[in-house]
mmCIF file of C-alpha atoms in Angstrom:
data_model
loop_
_atom_site.group_PDB
_atom_site.id
_atom_site.type_symbol
_atom_site.label_atom_id
_atom_site.label_comp_id
_atom_site.label_asym_id
_atom_site.label_seq_id
_atom_site.Cartn_x
_atom_site.Cartn_y
_atom_site.Cartn_z
ATOM 1 C CA MET A 39 -72.243 20.651 65.299
ATOM 2 C CA THR A 40 -73.562 24.017 63.785
ATOM 3 C CA ALA A 41 -71.100 25.568 60.598
ATOM 4 C CA SER A 42 -69.639 27.843 63.239
ATOM 5 C CA THR A 43 -68.257 25.258 65.171
ATOM 6 C CA GLN A 44 -66.705 23.135 63.258
ATOM 7 C CA ALA A 45 -63.028 22.518 63.142
ATOM 8 C CA ILE A 46 -61.566 25.040 61.160
ATOM 9 C CA PRO A 47 -58.478 23.226 59.603
ATOM 10 C CA ALA A 48 -54.859 24.541 61.407
ATOM 11 C CA GLY A 49 -53.348 27.600 58.965
ATOM 12 C CA THR A 50 -57.301 28.387 57.050
ATOM 13 C CA ASP A 51 -58.121 31.400 59.831
ATOM 14 C CA PRO A 52 -57.458 34.599 58.261
ATOM 15 C CA ARG A 53 -57.329 36.267 61.799
ATOM 16 C CA ARG A 54 -55.994 33.977 63.507
ATOM 17 C CA PRO A 55 -51.624 32.755 63.613
ATOM 18 C CA PRO A 56 -50.059 30.370 62.834
ATOM 19 C CA GLY A 57 -50.143 27.910 65.806
ATOM 20 C CA ASP A 58 -51.335 27.200 68.958
ATOM 21 C CA LEU A 59 -52.760 31.103 71.093
ATOM 22 C CA ALA A 60 -51.178 30.646 74.172
ATOM 23 C CA ILE A 61 -48.128 30.102 72.199
ATOM 24 C CA TRP A 62 -48.529 33.823 70.972
ATOM 25 C CA ILE A 63 -49.466 35.066 74.409
ATOM 26 C CA PHE A 64 -45.451 32.585 75.118
ATOM 27 C CA ILE A 65 -44.212 35.107 72.777
ATOM 28 C CA LEU A 66 -45.293 38.078 73.345
ATOM 29 C CA ALA A 67 -44.607 37.902 77.277
ATOM 30 C CA GLU A 68 -40.879 36.981 76.224
ATOM 31 C CA LEU A 69 -40.752 39.350 73.596
ATOM 32 C CA GLY A 70 -41.717 41.888 75.955
ATOM 33 C CA VAL A 71 -38.624 40.968 78.923
ATOM 34 C CA PHE A 72 -35.931 41.075 75.590
ATOM 35 C CA ALA A 73 -36.771 44.591 74.779
ATOM 36 C CA VAL A 74 -36.761 45.890 78.074
ATOM 37 C CA PHE A 75 -33.481 44.036 78.218
ATOM 38 C CA PHE A 76 -32.957 45.424 75.316
ATOM 39 C CA ALA A 77 -33.463 49.180 76.465
ATOM 40 C CA ALA A 78 -31.703 48.915 79.453
ATOM 41 C CA TYR A 79 -28.750 47.978 77.798
ATOM 42 C CA ALA A 80 -28.998 50.813 75.538
ATOM 43 C CA PHE A 81 -29.304 53.551 77.752
ATOM 44 C CA THR A 82 -27.300 52.879 80.677
ATOM 45 C CA ARG A 83 -24.983 52.648 77.348
ATOM 46 C CA MET A 84 -25.514 55.882 77.222
ATOM 47 C CA ASN A 85 -23.147 57.125 80.769
ATOM 48 C CA HIS A 86 -20.192 54.617 79.942
ATOM 49 C CA VAL A 87 -20.595 54.553 76.782
ATOM 50 C CA GLU A 88 -16.335 53.813 76.565
ATOM 51 C CA LEU A 89 -16.690 51.110 78.108
ATOM 52 C CA PHE A 90 -18.738 49.649 76.184
ATOM 53 C CA ASN A 91 -17.569 49.927 73.049
ATOM 54 C CA GLN A 92 -14.087 49.174 75.003
ATOM 55 C CA TYR A 93 -14.709 45.816 75.227
ATOM 56 C CA GLN A 94 -17.525 44.678 72.436
ATOM 57 C CA GLN A 95 -13.919 44.784 70.506
ATOM 58 C CA HIS A 96 -12.997 41.587 72.885
ATOM 59 C CA LEU A 97 -16.015 39.851 71.811
ATOM 60 C CA ASP A 98 -15.511 37.558 68.284
ATOM 61 C CA ARG A 99 -17.956 39.087 65.850
ATOM 62 C CA ARG A 100 -16.188 35.789 63.291
ATOM 63 C CA ALA A 101 -18.643 33.517 65.994
ATOM 64 C CA ALA A 102 -21.177 36.032 66.603
ATOM 65 C CA LEU A 103 -21.740 36.173 62.223
ATOM 66 C CA ILE A 104 -22.103 32.206 62.299
ATOM 67 C CA ASN A 105 -24.723 31.894 65.151
ATOM 68 C CA THR A 106 -26.697 33.991 63.480
ATOM 69 C CA LEU A 107 -26.412 32.448 59.795
ATOM 70 C CA ALA A 108 -26.787 29.223 62.445
ATOM 71 C CA LEU A 109 -30.107 31.271 63.120
ATOM 72 C CA ILE A 110 -31.643 32.466 60.395
ATOM 73 C CA THR A 111 -30.331 28.507 57.809
ATOM 74 C CA SER A 112 -32.402 26.671 61.307
ATOM 75 C CA SER A 113 -35.481 29.148 60.343
ATOM 76 C CA TYR A 114 -35.279 28.733 56.630
ATOM 77 C CA PHE A 115 -35.688 25.087 57.549
ATOM 78 C CA VAL A 116 -38.403 25.006 59.565
ATOM 79 C CA VAL A 117 -40.083 27.511 57.508
ATOM 80 C CA ARG A 118 -40.007 24.781 54.469
ATOM 81 C CA ALA A 119 -41.237 22.067 57.219
ATOM 82 C CA VAL A 120 -43.962 23.915 57.647
ATOM 83 C CA ALA A 121 -44.419 23.453 53.568
ATOM 84 C CA ALA A 122 -43.798 19.930 54.463
ATOM 85 C CA ILE A 123 -45.947 19.521 56.067
ATOM 86 C CA ARG A 124 -49.063 21.469 54.553
ATOM 87 C CA GLU A 125 -48.325 19.782 51.649
ATOM 88 C CA ASP A 126 -49.425 16.157 53.361
ATOM 89 C CA ASN A 127 -46.000 15.178 53.379
ATOM 90 C CA PRO A 128 -44.519 14.410 57.001
ATOM 91 C CA ARG A 129 -41.451 12.542 56.112
ATOM 92 C CA HIS A 130 -39.520 16.145 53.820
ATOM 93 C CA CYS A 131 -41.386 17.667 57.645
ATOM 94 C CA VAL A 132 -38.785 16.014 59.684
ATOM 95 C CA ASN A 133 -35.808 15.884 57.934
ATOM 96 C CA TRP A 134 -37.052 19.413 57.741
ATOM 97 C CA LEU A 135 -37.274 19.710 61.614
ATOM 98 C CA LEU A 136 -34.037 17.660 62.563
ATOM 99 C CA ALA A 137 -32.066 19.859 59.276
ATOM 100 C CA ALA A 138 -33.122 23.080 61.681
ATOM 101 C CA VAL A 139 -32.373 21.469 65.057
ATOM 102 C CA SER A 140 -28.435 21.024 63.635
ATOM 103 C CA MET A 141 -28.124 24.167 63.173
ATOM 104 C CA GLY A 142 -29.390 25.166 66.287
ATOM 105 C CA LEU A 143 -27.045 22.172 67.741
ATOM 106 C CA VAL A 144 -24.271 24.422 65.345
ATOM 107 C CA PHE A 145 -25.516 27.811 67.730
ATOM 108 C CA VAL A 146 -25.287 26.228 70.812
ATOM 109 C CA VAL A 147 -21.129 24.820 70.173
ATOM 110 C CA VAL A 148 -20.297 28.179 68.810
ATOM 111 C CA LYS A 149 -21.582 29.533 71.796
ATOM 112 C CA LEU A 150 -20.242 27.610 74.163
ATOM 113 C CA GLY A 151 -17.472 27.475 72.916
ATOM 114 C CA GLU A 152 -17.735 31.472 73.180
ATOM 115 C CA TYR A 153 -18.210 31.696 76.804
ATOM 116 C CA HIS A 154 -15.973 29.104 77.311
ATOM 117 C CA HIS A 155 -12.446 31.585 76.011
ATOM 118 C CA HIS A 156 -14.325 34.067 77.940
ATOM 119 C CA PHE A 157 -15.252 32.644 81.038
ATOM 120 C CA VAL A 158 -12.128 30.656 81.631
ATOM 121 C CA VAL A 159 -9.706 31.072 79.443
ATOM 122 C CA GLU A 160 -10.118 35.628 80.606
ATOM 123 C CA GLY A 161 -11.714 34.819 84.082
ATOM 124 C CA VAL A 162 -15.052 36.952 82.251
ATOM 125 C CA ASN A 163 -18.489 36.861 85.047
ATOM 126 C CA LEU A 164 -21.405 39.475 85.581
ATOM 127 C CA SER A 165 -19.340 41.905 88.515
ATOM 128 C CA THR A 166 -16.273 42.595 86.007
ATOM 129 C CA ASN A 167 -17.860 45.148 84.519
ATOM 130 C CA THR A 168 -21.254 47.272 83.428
ATOM 131 C CA PHE A 169 -21.205 45.327 78.901
ATOM 132 C CA TYR A 170 -19.836 42.160 80.548
ATOM 133 C CA MET A 171 -23.535 41.780 83.106
ATOM 134 C CA PHE A 172 -26.140 43.060 79.401
ATOM 135 C CA TYR A 173 -23.763 40.290 77.480
ATOM 136 C CA ILE A 174 -23.308 37.582 80.236
ATOM 137 C CA SER A 175 -27.286 38.144 80.413
ATOM 138 C CA LEU A 176 -28.630 38.649 77.840
ATOM 139 C CA THR A 177 -26.729 36.372 75.665
ATOM 140 C CA PHE A 178 -26.876 33.477 78.148
ATOM 141 C CA PHE A 179 -31.150 34.506 78.432
ATOM 142 C CA HIS A 180 -31.041 33.242 74.493
ATOM 143 C CA PHE A 181 -29.276 30.961 75.119
ATOM 144 C CA MET A 182 -31.105 29.157 76.996
ATOM 145 C CA HIS A 183 -33.909 29.809 74.611
ATOM 146 C CA VAL A 184 -32.398 27.738 71.920
ATOM 147 C CA ILE A 185 -32.156 24.694 74.049
ATOM 148 C CA MET A 186 -35.954 24.966 74.976
ATOM 149 C CA GLY A 187 -36.848 25.707 71.035
ATOM 150 C CA MET A 188 -34.321 23.264 70.250
ATOM 151 C CA VAL A 189 -36.040 20.612 72.283
ATOM 152 C CA ILE A 190 -39.594 21.849 71.504
ATOM 153 C CA LEU A 191 -38.582 20.998 67.799
ATOM 154 C CA SER A 192 -37.349 18.424 68.787
ATOM 155 C CA ALA A 193 -40.680 16.265 69.732
ATOM 156 C CA VAL A 194 -42.620 18.200 66.918
ATOM 157 C CA ALA A 195 -40.487 16.595 65.090
ATOM 158 C CA VAL A 196 -40.913 12.753 67.434
ATOM 159 C CA MET A 197 -44.055 13.442 66.419
ATOM 160 C CA ALA A 198 -43.655 14.095 63.067
ATOM 161 C CA LYS A 199 -42.113 11.086 62.759
ATOM 162 C CA LYS A 200 -45.058 9.209 64.499
ATOM 163 C CA GLY A 201 -47.574 10.694 61.762
ATOM 164 C CA LYS A 202 -49.631 12.839 64.492
ATOM 165 C CA TYR A 203 -49.409 15.391 62.059
ATOM 166 C CA SER A 204 -50.773 16.335 59.160
ATOM 167 C CA ALA A 205 -52.150 18.785 56.171
ATOM 168 C CA ARG A 206 -55.625 19.348 57.756
ATOM 169 C CA GLU A 207 -54.160 19.316 61.177
ATOM 170 C CA HIS A 208 -50.818 20.281 61.786
ATOM 171 C CA THR A 209 -50.446 23.532 64.988
ATOM 172 C CA GLY A 210 -47.780 21.731 66.744
ATOM 173 C CA VAL A 211 -45.648 21.631 64.010
ATOM 174 C CA GLU A 212 -47.353 25.793 63.337
ATOM 175 C CA THR A 213 -46.573 26.742 67.599
ATOM 176 C CA GLY A 214 -43.052 24.720 67.716
ATOM 177 C CA ALA A 215 -41.914 27.070 64.653
ATOM 178 C CA SER A 216 -43.683 29.581 65.618
ATOM 179 C CA TYR A 217 -41.510 29.049 68.791
ATOM 180 C CA TRP A 218 -38.284 28.760 67.238
ATOM 181 C CA HIS A 219 -38.529 31.924 64.767
ATOM 182 C CA MET A 220 -39.162 34.415 67.802
ATOM 183 C CA VAL A 221 -35.636 32.943 69.399
ATOM 184 C CA ASP A 222 -34.170 33.649 65.706
ATOM 185 C CA LEU A 223 -36.196 37.070 65.675
ATOM 186 C CA VAL A 224 -34.643 38.500 69.147
ATOM 187 C CA TRP A 225 -30.910 37.480 67.731
ATOM 188 C CA LEU A 226 -31.255 39.623 65.143
ATOM 189 C CA ILE A 227 -31.631 42.894 67.024
ATOM 190 C CA LEU A 228 -28.883 41.354 70.092
ATOM 191 C CA PHE A 229 -26.376 40.149 67.059
ATOM 192 C CA PRO A 230 -25.641 44.266 66.063
ATOM 193 C CA LEU A 231 -26.723 46.046 69.083
ATOM 194 C CA VAL A 232 -24.376 43.753 71.434
ATOM 195 C CA TYR A 233 -21.959 42.876 68.361
ATOM 196 C CA VAL A 234 -21.980 45.716 66.049
ATOM 197 C CA MET A 235 -23.160 49.124 66.793
ATOM 198 C CA ARG A 236 -20.985 51.404 69.179
ATOM 199 C CA MET B 11 -45.554 32.696 52.997
ATOM 200 C CA SER B 12 -43.748 29.059 52.249
ATOM 201 C CA GLY B 13 -46.048 27.874 49.505
ATOM 202 C CA LYS B 14 -44.765 26.850 46.137
ATOM 203 C CA LYS B 15 -45.267 30.209 44.092
ATOM 204 C CA THR B 16 -41.985 30.461 42.557
ATOM 205 C CA THR B 17 -40.388 33.548 41.393
ATOM 206 C CA LEU B 18 -36.771 32.765 39.320
ATOM 207 C CA GLY B 19 -37.386 29.213 40.887
ATOM 208 C CA LEU B 20 -37.154 30.398 44.130
ATOM 209 C CA ARG B 21 -39.455 30.005 46.555
ATOM 210 C CA PRO B 22 -40.257 33.903 47.929
ATOM 211 C CA CYS B 23 -39.344 32.066 51.753
ATOM 212 C CA THR B 24 -36.170 31.259 49.702
ATOM 213 C CA TRP B 25 -35.298 35.152 48.555
ATOM 214 C CA VAL B 26 -36.726 36.127 52.169
ATOM 215 C CA TYR B 27 -33.113 33.981 53.129
ATOM 216 C CA LEU B 28 -31.048 35.113 50.546
ATOM 217 C CA PHE B 29 -32.311 38.681 51.948
ATOM 218 C CA LEU B 30 -31.296 38.188 55.174
ATOM 219 C CA MET B 31 -27.919 35.815 54.960
ATOM 220 C CA THR B 32 -26.760 39.567 52.938
ATOM 221 C CA PHE B 33 -27.952 41.696 55.208
ATOM 222 C CA THR B 34 -25.948 39.686 57.640
ATOM 223 C CA PHE B 35 -23.304 39.831 55.934
ATOM 224 C CA VAL B 36 -23.244 43.930 55.721
ATOM 225 C CA THR B 37 -23.709 43.598 59.510
ATOM 226 C CA PHE B 38 -21.116 41.502 60.164
ATOM 227 C CA LEU B 39 -18.285 43.976 57.256
ATOM 228 C CA VAL B 40 -19.371 47.461 58.832
ATOM 229 C CA GLY B 41 -18.439 45.446 61.840
ATOM 230 C CA GLN B 42 -14.982 44.531 61.194
ATOM 231 C CA MET B 43 -13.984 47.840 58.890
ATOM 232 C CA GLY B 44 -14.538 49.273 62.618
ATOM 233 C CA LEU B 45 -17.017 52.400 60.746
ATOM 234 C CA SER B 46 -19.010 53.336 63.935
ATOM 235 C CA GLY B 47 -20.832 56.281 64.662
ATOM 236 C CA LEU B 48 -25.329 57.367 64.900
ATOM 237 C CA THR B 49 -25.660 57.749 60.912
ATOM 238 C CA VAL B 50 -23.710 53.655 61.225
ATOM 239 C CA SER B 51 -25.128 52.197 64.336
ATOM 240 C CA LEU B 52 -29.267 53.605 63.084
ATOM 241 C CA LEU B 53 -28.585 52.213 59.591
ATOM 242 C CA ILE B 54 -27.876 48.945 61.583
ATOM 243 C CA LEU B 55 -30.602 48.557 63.459
ATOM 244 C CA LEU B 56 -32.856 49.334 60.569
ATOM 245 C CA LEU B 57 -31.181 47.257 58.705
ATOM 246 C CA ALA B 58 -32.004 44.622 61.601
ATOM 247 C CA LEU B 59 -35.326 46.061 61.671
ATOM 248 C CA ILE B 60 -36.392 45.523 58.823
ATOM 249 C CA LYS B 61 -34.979 41.302 59.011
ATOM 250 C CA GLY B 62 -36.862 41.083 61.660
ATOM 251 C CA GLU B 63 -40.035 42.280 59.985
ATOM 252 C CA LEU B 64 -39.462 40.059 56.826
ATOM 253 C CA VAL B 65 -39.148 36.907 59.880
ATOM 254 C CA GLY B 66 -42.425 38.153 61.382
ATOM 255 C CA TYR B 67 -43.929 39.069 57.900
ATOM 256 C CA TYR B 68 -43.157 35.682 56.124
ATOM 257 C CA PHE B 69 -41.165 33.389 58.171
ATOM 258 C CA MET B 70 -44.078 33.215 61.081
ATOM 259 C CA GLY B 71 -46.530 34.575 58.669
ATOM 260 C CA LEU B 72 -47.798 36.768 59.532
ATOM 261 C CA GLY B 73 -47.884 38.478 56.512
ATOM 262 C CA ARG B 74 -51.362 36.272 55.862
ATOM 263 C CA VAL B 75 -52.511 37.528 59.630
ATOM 264 C CA LYS B 76 -55.938 40.063 59.155
ATOM 265 C CA GLY B 77 -56.089 41.878 62.364
ATOM 266 C CA LEU B 78 -55.238 42.613 64.907
ATOM 267 C CA TRP B 79 -52.308 39.041 65.201
ATOM 268 C CA HIS B 80 -51.452 41.170 61.959
ATOM 269 C CA TRP B 81 -49.106 43.688 63.571
ATOM 270 C CA PRO B 82 -47.239 42.010 67.136
ATOM 271 C CA VAL B 83 -43.730 41.072 65.401
ATOM 272 C CA PHE B 84 -44.612 45.312 63.966
ATOM 273 C CA ILE B 85 -44.489 47.031 67.156
ATOM 274 C CA TRP B 86 -42.973 44.747 68.920
ATOM 275 C CA LEU B 87 -39.943 45.829 66.911
ATOM 276 C CA PHE B 88 -41.309 49.720 66.725
ATOM 277 C CA ILE B 89 -40.498 49.241 70.017
ATOM 278 C CA PRO B 90 -37.613 49.008 71.010
ATOM 279 C CA GLY B 91 -35.882 50.252 67.324
ATOM 280 C CA ILE B 92 -36.856 54.305 68.684
ATOM 281 C CA LEU B 93 -36.081 53.358 72.521
ATOM 282 C CA ILE B 94 -31.675 51.861 71.362
ATOM 283 C CA GLY B 95 -32.413 54.731 68.124
ATOM 284 C CA THR B 96 -32.723 57.301 71.089
ATOM 285 C CA ALA B 97 -30.262 55.808 73.473
ATOM 286 C CA PHE B 98 -27.641 55.714 70.892
ATOM 287 C CA TYR B 99 -28.952 59.738 69.380
ATOM 288 C CA LEU B 100 -28.745 60.862 73.519
ATOM 289 C CA ALA B 101 -25.402 59.003 73.349
ATOM 290 C CA SER B 102 -23.939 60.550 70.938
#
């Protein structure tokens, strides 16, 4: 093997983002879709300002706050998980990952409570009005990403528990972490846009 | 970003986490106070974009990456940021 083809330990090539390059292509595609969603929400709102402002008040901002804090905290836990494996401490890596998944679970439970209130108690659906169409589409699309992220982080935790990752090889941990941060990143724009800005 | 170098005993990622939590509470309080209008909306949007950049730069680790891959999150935040800001400006 020549010097140019020798394996580079994960996270040491300064020209490559952390994790598998394929996940970054996927992340960029997902971010592109959410960007279109956000722009569509904002430009549709232009013609329905009063409707959007009125029904925005029906949303549970406290639940959204809890969910924002849960996602930020889970992202922080994932950062610590990556740090732990880089320090060759798989046991701590597993613990941080499980803590991150538990924060994801908080998000899911709170969001389901929110949906129960809107769908069952208020009888809202996609055709109720334009605001709720965007609210349901945007938040549910993001909700599915949270579920997928939790599955990915759980799988990474299982692999870490089995000793598949080390300080030298932990691309899988960084790949899962990058996806989870993307889920957090999208919510950081979604929360103020849908729940606060008016 | 997640290294052991500390400031006041905290890792850099912990400082970023505390900033993110603080900015989130500010955003929530603006909503609870019922503040509205173009200026408030644009400030809240700016706060969200800063939070996004902090996540991209520090949590995702793009701050350490050289070249093209340093920029995707910044560009992603910039484009929807401009579009959302323009839409709110036109609606005001």
